[in-house]
CSV table of C-alpha atoms in Angstrom, one decimal:
chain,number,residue,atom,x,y,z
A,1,UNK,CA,0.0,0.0,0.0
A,2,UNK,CA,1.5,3.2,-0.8
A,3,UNK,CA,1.7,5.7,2.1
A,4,UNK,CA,0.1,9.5,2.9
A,5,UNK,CA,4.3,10.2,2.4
A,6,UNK,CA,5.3,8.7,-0.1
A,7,UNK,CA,1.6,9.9,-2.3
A,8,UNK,CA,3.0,13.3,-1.2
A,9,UNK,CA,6.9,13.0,-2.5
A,10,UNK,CA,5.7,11.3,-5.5
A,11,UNK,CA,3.5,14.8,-6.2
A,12,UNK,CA,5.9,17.0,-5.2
A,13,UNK,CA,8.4,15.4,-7.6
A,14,UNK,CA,6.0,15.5,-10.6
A,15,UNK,CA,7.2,18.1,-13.1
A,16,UNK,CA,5.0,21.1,-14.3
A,17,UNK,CA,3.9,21.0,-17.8
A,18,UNK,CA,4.9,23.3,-20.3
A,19,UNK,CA,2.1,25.6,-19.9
A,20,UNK,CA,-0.6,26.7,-18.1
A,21,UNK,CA,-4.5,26.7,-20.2
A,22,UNK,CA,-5.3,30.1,-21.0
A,23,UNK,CA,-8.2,31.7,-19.2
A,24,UNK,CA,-9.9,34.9,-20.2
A,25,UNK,CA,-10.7,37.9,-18.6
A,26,UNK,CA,-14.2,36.8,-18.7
A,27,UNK,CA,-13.8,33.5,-17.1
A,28,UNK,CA,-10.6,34.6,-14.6
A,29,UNK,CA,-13.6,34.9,-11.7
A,30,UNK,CA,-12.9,30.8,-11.6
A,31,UNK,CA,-11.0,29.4,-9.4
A,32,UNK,CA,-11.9,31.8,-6.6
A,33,UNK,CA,-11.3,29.3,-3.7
A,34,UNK,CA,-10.1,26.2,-2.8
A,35,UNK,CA,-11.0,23.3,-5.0
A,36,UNK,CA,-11.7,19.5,-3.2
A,37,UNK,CA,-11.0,16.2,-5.3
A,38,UNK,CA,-13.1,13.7,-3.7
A,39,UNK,CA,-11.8,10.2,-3.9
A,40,UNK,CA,-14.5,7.8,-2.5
A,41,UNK,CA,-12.2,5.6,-1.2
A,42,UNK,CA,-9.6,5.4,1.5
A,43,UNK,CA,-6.4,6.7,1.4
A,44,UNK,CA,-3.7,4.0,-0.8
A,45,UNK,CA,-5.8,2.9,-3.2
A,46,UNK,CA,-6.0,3.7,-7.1
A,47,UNK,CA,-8.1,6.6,-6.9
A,48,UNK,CA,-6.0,8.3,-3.8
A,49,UNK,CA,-3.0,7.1,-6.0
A,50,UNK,CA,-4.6,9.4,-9.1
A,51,UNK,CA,-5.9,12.3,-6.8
A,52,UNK,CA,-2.8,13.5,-5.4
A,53,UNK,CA,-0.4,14.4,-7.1
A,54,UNK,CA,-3.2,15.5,-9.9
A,55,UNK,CA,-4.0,18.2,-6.9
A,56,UNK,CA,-0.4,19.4,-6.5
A,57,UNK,CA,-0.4,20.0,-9.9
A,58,UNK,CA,-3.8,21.7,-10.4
A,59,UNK,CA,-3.1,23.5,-7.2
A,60,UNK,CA,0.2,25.1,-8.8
A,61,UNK,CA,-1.2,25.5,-12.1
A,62,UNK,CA,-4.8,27.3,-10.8
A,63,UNK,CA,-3.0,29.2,-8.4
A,64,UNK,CA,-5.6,28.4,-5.8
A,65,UNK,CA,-5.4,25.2,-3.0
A,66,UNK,CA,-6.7,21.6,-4.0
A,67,UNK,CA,-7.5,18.9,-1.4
A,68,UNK,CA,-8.1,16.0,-2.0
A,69,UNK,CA,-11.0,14.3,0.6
A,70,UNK,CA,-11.6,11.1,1.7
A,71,UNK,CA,-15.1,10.4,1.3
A,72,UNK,CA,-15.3,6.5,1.6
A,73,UNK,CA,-17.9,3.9,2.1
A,74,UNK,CA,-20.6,1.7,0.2
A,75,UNK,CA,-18.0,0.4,-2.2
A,76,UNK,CA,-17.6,3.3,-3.1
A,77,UNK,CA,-21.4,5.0,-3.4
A,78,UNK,CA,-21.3,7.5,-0.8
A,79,UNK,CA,-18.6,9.6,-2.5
A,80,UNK,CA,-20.2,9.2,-5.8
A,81,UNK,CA,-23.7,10.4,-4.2
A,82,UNK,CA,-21.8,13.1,-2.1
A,83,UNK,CA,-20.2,14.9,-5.7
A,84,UNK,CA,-23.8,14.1,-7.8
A,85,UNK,CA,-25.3,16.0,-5.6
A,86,UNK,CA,-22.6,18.9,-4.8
A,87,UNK,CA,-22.9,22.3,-6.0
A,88,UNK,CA,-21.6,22.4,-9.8
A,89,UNK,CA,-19.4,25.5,-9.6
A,90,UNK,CA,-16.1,23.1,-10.3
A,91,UNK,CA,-15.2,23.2,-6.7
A,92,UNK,CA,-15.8,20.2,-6.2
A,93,UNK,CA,-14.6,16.8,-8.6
A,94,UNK,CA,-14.0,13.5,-8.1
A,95,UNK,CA,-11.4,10.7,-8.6
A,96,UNK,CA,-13.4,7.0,-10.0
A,97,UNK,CA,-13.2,3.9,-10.6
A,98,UNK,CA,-15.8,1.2,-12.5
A,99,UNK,CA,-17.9,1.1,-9.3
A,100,UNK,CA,-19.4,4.3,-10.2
A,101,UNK,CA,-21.3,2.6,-13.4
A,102,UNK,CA,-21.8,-0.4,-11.2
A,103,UNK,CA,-23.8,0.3,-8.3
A,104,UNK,CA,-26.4,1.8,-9.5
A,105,UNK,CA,-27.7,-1.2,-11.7
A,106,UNK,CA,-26.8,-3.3,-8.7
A,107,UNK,CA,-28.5,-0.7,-6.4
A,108,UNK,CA,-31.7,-1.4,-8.7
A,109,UNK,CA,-31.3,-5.3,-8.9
A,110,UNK,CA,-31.9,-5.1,-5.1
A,111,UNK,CA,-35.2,-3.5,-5.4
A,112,UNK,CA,-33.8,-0.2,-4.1
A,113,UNK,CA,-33.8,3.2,-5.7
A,114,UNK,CA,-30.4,4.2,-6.6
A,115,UNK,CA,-28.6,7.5,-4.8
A,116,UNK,CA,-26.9,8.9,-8.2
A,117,UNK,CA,-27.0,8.0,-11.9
A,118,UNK,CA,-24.1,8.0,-14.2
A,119,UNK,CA,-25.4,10.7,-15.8
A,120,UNK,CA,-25.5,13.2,-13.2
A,121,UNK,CA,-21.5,13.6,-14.3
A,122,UNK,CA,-19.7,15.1,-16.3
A,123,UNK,CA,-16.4,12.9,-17.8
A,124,UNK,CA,-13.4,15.2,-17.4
A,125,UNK,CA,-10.0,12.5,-18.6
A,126,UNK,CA,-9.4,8.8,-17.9
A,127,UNK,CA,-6.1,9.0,-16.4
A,128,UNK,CA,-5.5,4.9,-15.9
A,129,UNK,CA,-6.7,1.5,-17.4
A,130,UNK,CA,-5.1,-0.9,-14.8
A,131,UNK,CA,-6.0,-5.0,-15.1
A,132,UNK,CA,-6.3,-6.2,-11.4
A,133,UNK,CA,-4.0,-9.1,-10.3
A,134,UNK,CA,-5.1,-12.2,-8.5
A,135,UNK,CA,-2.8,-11.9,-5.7
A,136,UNK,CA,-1.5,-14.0,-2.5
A,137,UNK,CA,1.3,-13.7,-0.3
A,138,UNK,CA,4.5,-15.5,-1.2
A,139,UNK,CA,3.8,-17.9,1.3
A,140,UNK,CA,0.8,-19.0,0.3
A,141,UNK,CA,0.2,-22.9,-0.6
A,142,UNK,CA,-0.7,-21.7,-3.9
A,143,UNK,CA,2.1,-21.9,-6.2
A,144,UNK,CA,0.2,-21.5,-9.5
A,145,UNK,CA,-3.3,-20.7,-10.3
A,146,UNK,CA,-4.3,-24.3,-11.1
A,147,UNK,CA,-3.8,-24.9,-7.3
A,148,UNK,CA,-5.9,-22.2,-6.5
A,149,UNK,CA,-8.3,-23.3,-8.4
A,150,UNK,CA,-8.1,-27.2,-7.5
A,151,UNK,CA,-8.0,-25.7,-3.5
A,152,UNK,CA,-11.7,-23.5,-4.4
A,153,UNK,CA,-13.3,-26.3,-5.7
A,154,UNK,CA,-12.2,-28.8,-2.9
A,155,UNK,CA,-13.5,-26.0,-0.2
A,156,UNK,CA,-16.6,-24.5,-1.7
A,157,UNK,CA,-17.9,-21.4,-0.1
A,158,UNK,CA,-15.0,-22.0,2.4
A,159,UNK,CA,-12.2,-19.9,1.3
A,160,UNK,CA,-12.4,-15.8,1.6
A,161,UNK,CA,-11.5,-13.1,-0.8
A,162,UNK,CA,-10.8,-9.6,0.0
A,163,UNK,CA,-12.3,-6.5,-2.0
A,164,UNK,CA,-11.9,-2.9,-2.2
A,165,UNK,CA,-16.0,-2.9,-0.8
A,166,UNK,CA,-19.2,-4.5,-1.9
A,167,UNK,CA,-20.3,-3.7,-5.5
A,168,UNK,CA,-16.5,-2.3,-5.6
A,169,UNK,CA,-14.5,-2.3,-8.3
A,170,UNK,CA,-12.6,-5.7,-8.1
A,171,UNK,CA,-15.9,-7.5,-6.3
A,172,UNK,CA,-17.0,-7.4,-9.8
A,173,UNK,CA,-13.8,-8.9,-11.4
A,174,UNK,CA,-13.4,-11.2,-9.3
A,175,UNK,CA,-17.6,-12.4,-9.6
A,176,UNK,CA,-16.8,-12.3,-13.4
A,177,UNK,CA,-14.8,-15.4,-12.4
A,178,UNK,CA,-15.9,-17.1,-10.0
A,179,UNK,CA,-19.2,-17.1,-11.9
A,180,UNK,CA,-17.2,-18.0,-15.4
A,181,UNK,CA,-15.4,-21.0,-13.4
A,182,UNK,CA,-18.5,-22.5,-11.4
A,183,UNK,CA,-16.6,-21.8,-7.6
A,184,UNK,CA,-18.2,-20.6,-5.0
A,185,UNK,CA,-15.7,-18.5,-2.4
A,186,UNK,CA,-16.7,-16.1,0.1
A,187,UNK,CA,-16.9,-12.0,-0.1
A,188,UNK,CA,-14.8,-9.8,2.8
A,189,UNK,CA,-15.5,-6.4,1.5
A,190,UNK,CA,-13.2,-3.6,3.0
A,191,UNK,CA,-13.5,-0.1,2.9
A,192,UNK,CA,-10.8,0.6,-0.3
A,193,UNK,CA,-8.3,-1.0,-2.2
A,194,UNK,CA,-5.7,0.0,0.3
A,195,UNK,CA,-7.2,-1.5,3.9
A,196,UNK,CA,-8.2,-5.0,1.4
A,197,UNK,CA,-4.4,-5.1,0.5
A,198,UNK,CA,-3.7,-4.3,4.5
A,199,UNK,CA,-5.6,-7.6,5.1
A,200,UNK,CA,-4.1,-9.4,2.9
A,201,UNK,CA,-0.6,-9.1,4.1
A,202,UNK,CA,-1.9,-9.1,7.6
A,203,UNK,CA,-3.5,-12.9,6.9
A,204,UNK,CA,-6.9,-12.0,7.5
A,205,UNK,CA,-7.5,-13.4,4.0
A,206,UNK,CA,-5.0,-15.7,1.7
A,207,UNK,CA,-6.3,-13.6,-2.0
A,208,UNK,CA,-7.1,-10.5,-3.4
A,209,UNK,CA,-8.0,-8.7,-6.9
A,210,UNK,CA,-5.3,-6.0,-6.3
A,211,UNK,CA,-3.2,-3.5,-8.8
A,212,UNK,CA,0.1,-3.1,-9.1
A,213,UNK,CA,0.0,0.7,-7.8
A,214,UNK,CA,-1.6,-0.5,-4.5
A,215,UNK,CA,1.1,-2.8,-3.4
A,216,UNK,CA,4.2,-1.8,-5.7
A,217,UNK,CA,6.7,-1.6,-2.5
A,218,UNK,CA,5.2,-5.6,-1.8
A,219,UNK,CA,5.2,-6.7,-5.2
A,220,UNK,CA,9.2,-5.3,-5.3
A,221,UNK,CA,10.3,-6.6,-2.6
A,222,UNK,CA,9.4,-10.1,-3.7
A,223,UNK,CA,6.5,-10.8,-0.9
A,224,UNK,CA,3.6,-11.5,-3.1
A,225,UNK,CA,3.0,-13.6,-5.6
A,226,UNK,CA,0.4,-13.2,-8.8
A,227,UNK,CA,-1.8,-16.2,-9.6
A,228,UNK,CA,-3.8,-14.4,-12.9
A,229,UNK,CA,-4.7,-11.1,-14.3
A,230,UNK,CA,-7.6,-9.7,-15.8
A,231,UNK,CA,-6.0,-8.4,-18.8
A,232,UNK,CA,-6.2,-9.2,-22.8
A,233,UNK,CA,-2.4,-9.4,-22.4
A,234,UNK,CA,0.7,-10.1,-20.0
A,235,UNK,CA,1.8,-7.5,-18.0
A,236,UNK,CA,5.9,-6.7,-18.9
A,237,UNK,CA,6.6,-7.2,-14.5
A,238,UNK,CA,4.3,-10.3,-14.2
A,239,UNK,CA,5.0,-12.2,-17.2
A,240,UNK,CA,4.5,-15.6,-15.7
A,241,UNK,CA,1.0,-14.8,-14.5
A,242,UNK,CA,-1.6,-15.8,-17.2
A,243,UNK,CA,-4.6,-14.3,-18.0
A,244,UNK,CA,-7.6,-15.3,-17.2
A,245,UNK,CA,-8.3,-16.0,-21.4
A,246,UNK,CA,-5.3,-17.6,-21.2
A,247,UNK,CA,-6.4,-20.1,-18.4
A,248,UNK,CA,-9.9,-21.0,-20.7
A,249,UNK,CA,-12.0,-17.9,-19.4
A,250,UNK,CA,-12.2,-16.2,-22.6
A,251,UNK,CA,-15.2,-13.4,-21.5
A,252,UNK,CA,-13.4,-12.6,-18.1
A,253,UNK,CA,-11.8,-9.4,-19.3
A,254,UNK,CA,-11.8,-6.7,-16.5
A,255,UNK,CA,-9.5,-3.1,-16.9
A,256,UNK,CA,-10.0,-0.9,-14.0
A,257,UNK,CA,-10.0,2.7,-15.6
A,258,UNK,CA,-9.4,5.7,-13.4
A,259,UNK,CA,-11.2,9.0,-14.3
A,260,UNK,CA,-11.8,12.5,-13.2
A,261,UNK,CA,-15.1,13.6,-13.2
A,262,UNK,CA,-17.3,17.2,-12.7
A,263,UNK,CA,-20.9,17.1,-11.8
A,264,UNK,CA,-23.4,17.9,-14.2
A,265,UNK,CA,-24.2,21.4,-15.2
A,266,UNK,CA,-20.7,22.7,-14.0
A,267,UNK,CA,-20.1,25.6,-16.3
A,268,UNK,CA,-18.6,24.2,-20.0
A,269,UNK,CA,-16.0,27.2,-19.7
A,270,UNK,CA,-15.1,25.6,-16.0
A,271,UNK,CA,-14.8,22.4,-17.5
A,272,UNK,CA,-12.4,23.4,-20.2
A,273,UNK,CA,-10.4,24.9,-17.8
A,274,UNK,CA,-10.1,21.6,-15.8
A,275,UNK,CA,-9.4,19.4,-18.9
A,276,UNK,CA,-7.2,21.7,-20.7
A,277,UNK,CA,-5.3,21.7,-17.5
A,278,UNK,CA,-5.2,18.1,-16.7
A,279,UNK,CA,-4.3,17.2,-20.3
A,280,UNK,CA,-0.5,18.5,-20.0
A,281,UNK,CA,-0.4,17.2,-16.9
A,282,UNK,CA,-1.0,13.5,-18.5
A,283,UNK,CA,0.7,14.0,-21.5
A,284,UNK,CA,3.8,15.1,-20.0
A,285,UNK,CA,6.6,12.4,-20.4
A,286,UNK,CA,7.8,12.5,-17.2
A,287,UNK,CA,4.7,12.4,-15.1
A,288,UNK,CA,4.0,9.5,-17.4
A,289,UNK,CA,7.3,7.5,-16.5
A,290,UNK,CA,6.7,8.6,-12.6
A,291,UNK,CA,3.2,7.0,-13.1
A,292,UNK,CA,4.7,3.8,-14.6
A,293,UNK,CA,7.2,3.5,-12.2
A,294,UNK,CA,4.2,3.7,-9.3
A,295,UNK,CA,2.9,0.8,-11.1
A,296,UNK,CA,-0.3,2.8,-13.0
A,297,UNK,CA,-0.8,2.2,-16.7
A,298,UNK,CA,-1.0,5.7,-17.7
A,299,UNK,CA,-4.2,5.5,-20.5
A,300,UNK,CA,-5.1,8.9,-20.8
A,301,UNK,CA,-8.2,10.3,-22.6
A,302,UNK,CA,-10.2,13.7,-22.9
A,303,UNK,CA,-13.4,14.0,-21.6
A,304,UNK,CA,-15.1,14.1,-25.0
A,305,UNK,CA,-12.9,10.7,-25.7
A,306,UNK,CA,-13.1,9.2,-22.3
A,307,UNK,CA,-17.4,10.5,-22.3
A,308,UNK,CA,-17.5,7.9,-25.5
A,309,UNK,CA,-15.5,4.8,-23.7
A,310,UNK,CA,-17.7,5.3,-20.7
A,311,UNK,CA,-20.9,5.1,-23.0
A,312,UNK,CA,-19.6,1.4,-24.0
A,313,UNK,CA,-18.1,0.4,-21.2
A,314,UNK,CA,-20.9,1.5,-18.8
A,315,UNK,CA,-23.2,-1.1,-21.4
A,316,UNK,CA,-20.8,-3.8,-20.6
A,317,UNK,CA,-20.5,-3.4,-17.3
A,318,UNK,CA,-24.0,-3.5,-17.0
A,319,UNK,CA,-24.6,-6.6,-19.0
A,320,UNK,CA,-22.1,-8.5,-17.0
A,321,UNK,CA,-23.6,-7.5,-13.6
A,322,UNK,CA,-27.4,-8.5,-15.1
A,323,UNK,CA,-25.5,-12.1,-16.4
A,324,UNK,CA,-24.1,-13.4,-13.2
A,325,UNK,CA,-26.7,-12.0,-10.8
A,326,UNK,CA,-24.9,-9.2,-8.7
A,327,UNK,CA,-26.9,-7.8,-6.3
């Protein structure tokens, strides 16, 4: 899990882009205060990972404080409420995940009325598309994900998983699975990414659907070990892990994106401001390679672009949660 410190070196040591978006007299008015990035998850997972130094850099380029807040719970749904329902001045954004066109379609498979709707938001950039890893601890029994799966379906409903939350981000990938395999395991949900990965190590559960970002100082050091991942291809620093098409699951195909979003209505010239302002700060080489080197897969799109992939991928994502039943 990567600490409050090292979040904060790694955004201190991010370069400035080349240039600042231009703002006109007209629109100079914004920003007039401090801005909050609302990350709906605790602190050390993928979206804290995003925020961060994305809020050093808007703060120095806006010339006005960014904070990033906290806001975590319901897998995820009470930060994504919180900002659907915030003023839309462009003081207040948000760092997501997947979960944010989950829950609501699993929200309404329950028979309950959903708190937000995808469309109360307004896509700003995808900064990340990040397959999760099927991880355990190096000294876990399970050498090879054959034995983990041989171990599941010896102990059906026995063995536990940990997620970043119910209806989370990786719950979902790791259903995909489960469901595509026939096993039966059992849910922990956590309260983010980061306390999940905290459990893991700590042996209150033997797997997890993690990224590399979340436990890059573990995955380094040699203490983990990678069973599968949800990728259409190998990743370069876990080339012995297959995927899960690789292992006979052709359909279980799961990238964790990271985006900024607005809510809706925020001023268009607001929004400009934010994306013209983000987009140097992703394109810039060296944020990129500082990124990489965090263990993100830097996948960056506008918000026109990224508005688009979220049309199809919100469709898929909603198909899959109707197909195995998540609710």
């Amino acid at each position: 899990m990567v600490s409050r410190r090292e979040l904060l070196k790694f955004a201190t040591a991010l370069p400035l882009a080349e240039a600042a978006p231009a703002i006109t007299r007209a629109q100079s008015a914004w920003p007039a205060r401090t801005i909050s990035i609302v990350v709906p998850f605790p602190p050390g997972g993928t979206a804290d990972i995003a925020a961060r130094p994305l809020a050093a850099y808007l703060s120095e380029k806006l010339g006005r404080s960014v904070v990033v807040e906290n806001k975590s719970g319901a897998g995820g749904g009470i930060g994504h409420a919180y900002v659907a329902k915030a003023e839309p001045d462009g003081y207040t954004i948000m760092t997501a995940l997947p979960s944010l066109a989950v829950i609501p379609e699993a929200t309404r498979l329950q028979g309950k009325t959903p708190t937000y709707e995808m469309d109360q938001f307004v896509p700003l950039a995808r900064m990340f598309a990040d397959p999760p890893l099927l991880t355990v601890k190096k000294s876990s029994p399970w050498k090879t994900f054959d034995d983990f799966v041989a171990a599941v379906k010896s102990n059906p409903g026995q063995i536990p998983y940990g997620t970043s939350g119910y209806l989370g981000t990786v719950h979902l990938a790791m259903e995909m699975f489960l469901k595509a395999a026939g096993l039966k395991m059992t849910h922990v949900p956590y309260q983010g990414g980061g306390p999940s990965f905290t459990a893991l190590l700590s042996d209150q559960v033997p797997v997890v659907p993690t990224l590399e970002s979340i436990g890059k100082g573990q995955f380094d050091a040699g203490n983990l070990r990678v069973l599968a991942q949800w990728g259409t291809e190998r990743l370069s620093n876990f080339a012995d892990a297959p995927t899960f098409q690789e292992a006979g699951y052709p359909e279980v195909v799961y990238i964790l994106w990271t985006g900024v979003f607005a809510p809706k209505k925020t001023p268009e010239h607001v929004t400009r401001i934010l994306r013209d302002t983000i987009r140097p700060f992703m394109q810039n080489k060296a944020v990129i390679e500082r990124f990489q080197n965090a263990g993100s897969q830097v996948s960056y799109m506008d918000g026109p672009d990224f508005a688009r992939f979220l049309e199809a991928d919100t469709d898929r994502l909603v198909k899959i949660v109707r197909k195995i039943g998540l609710s």
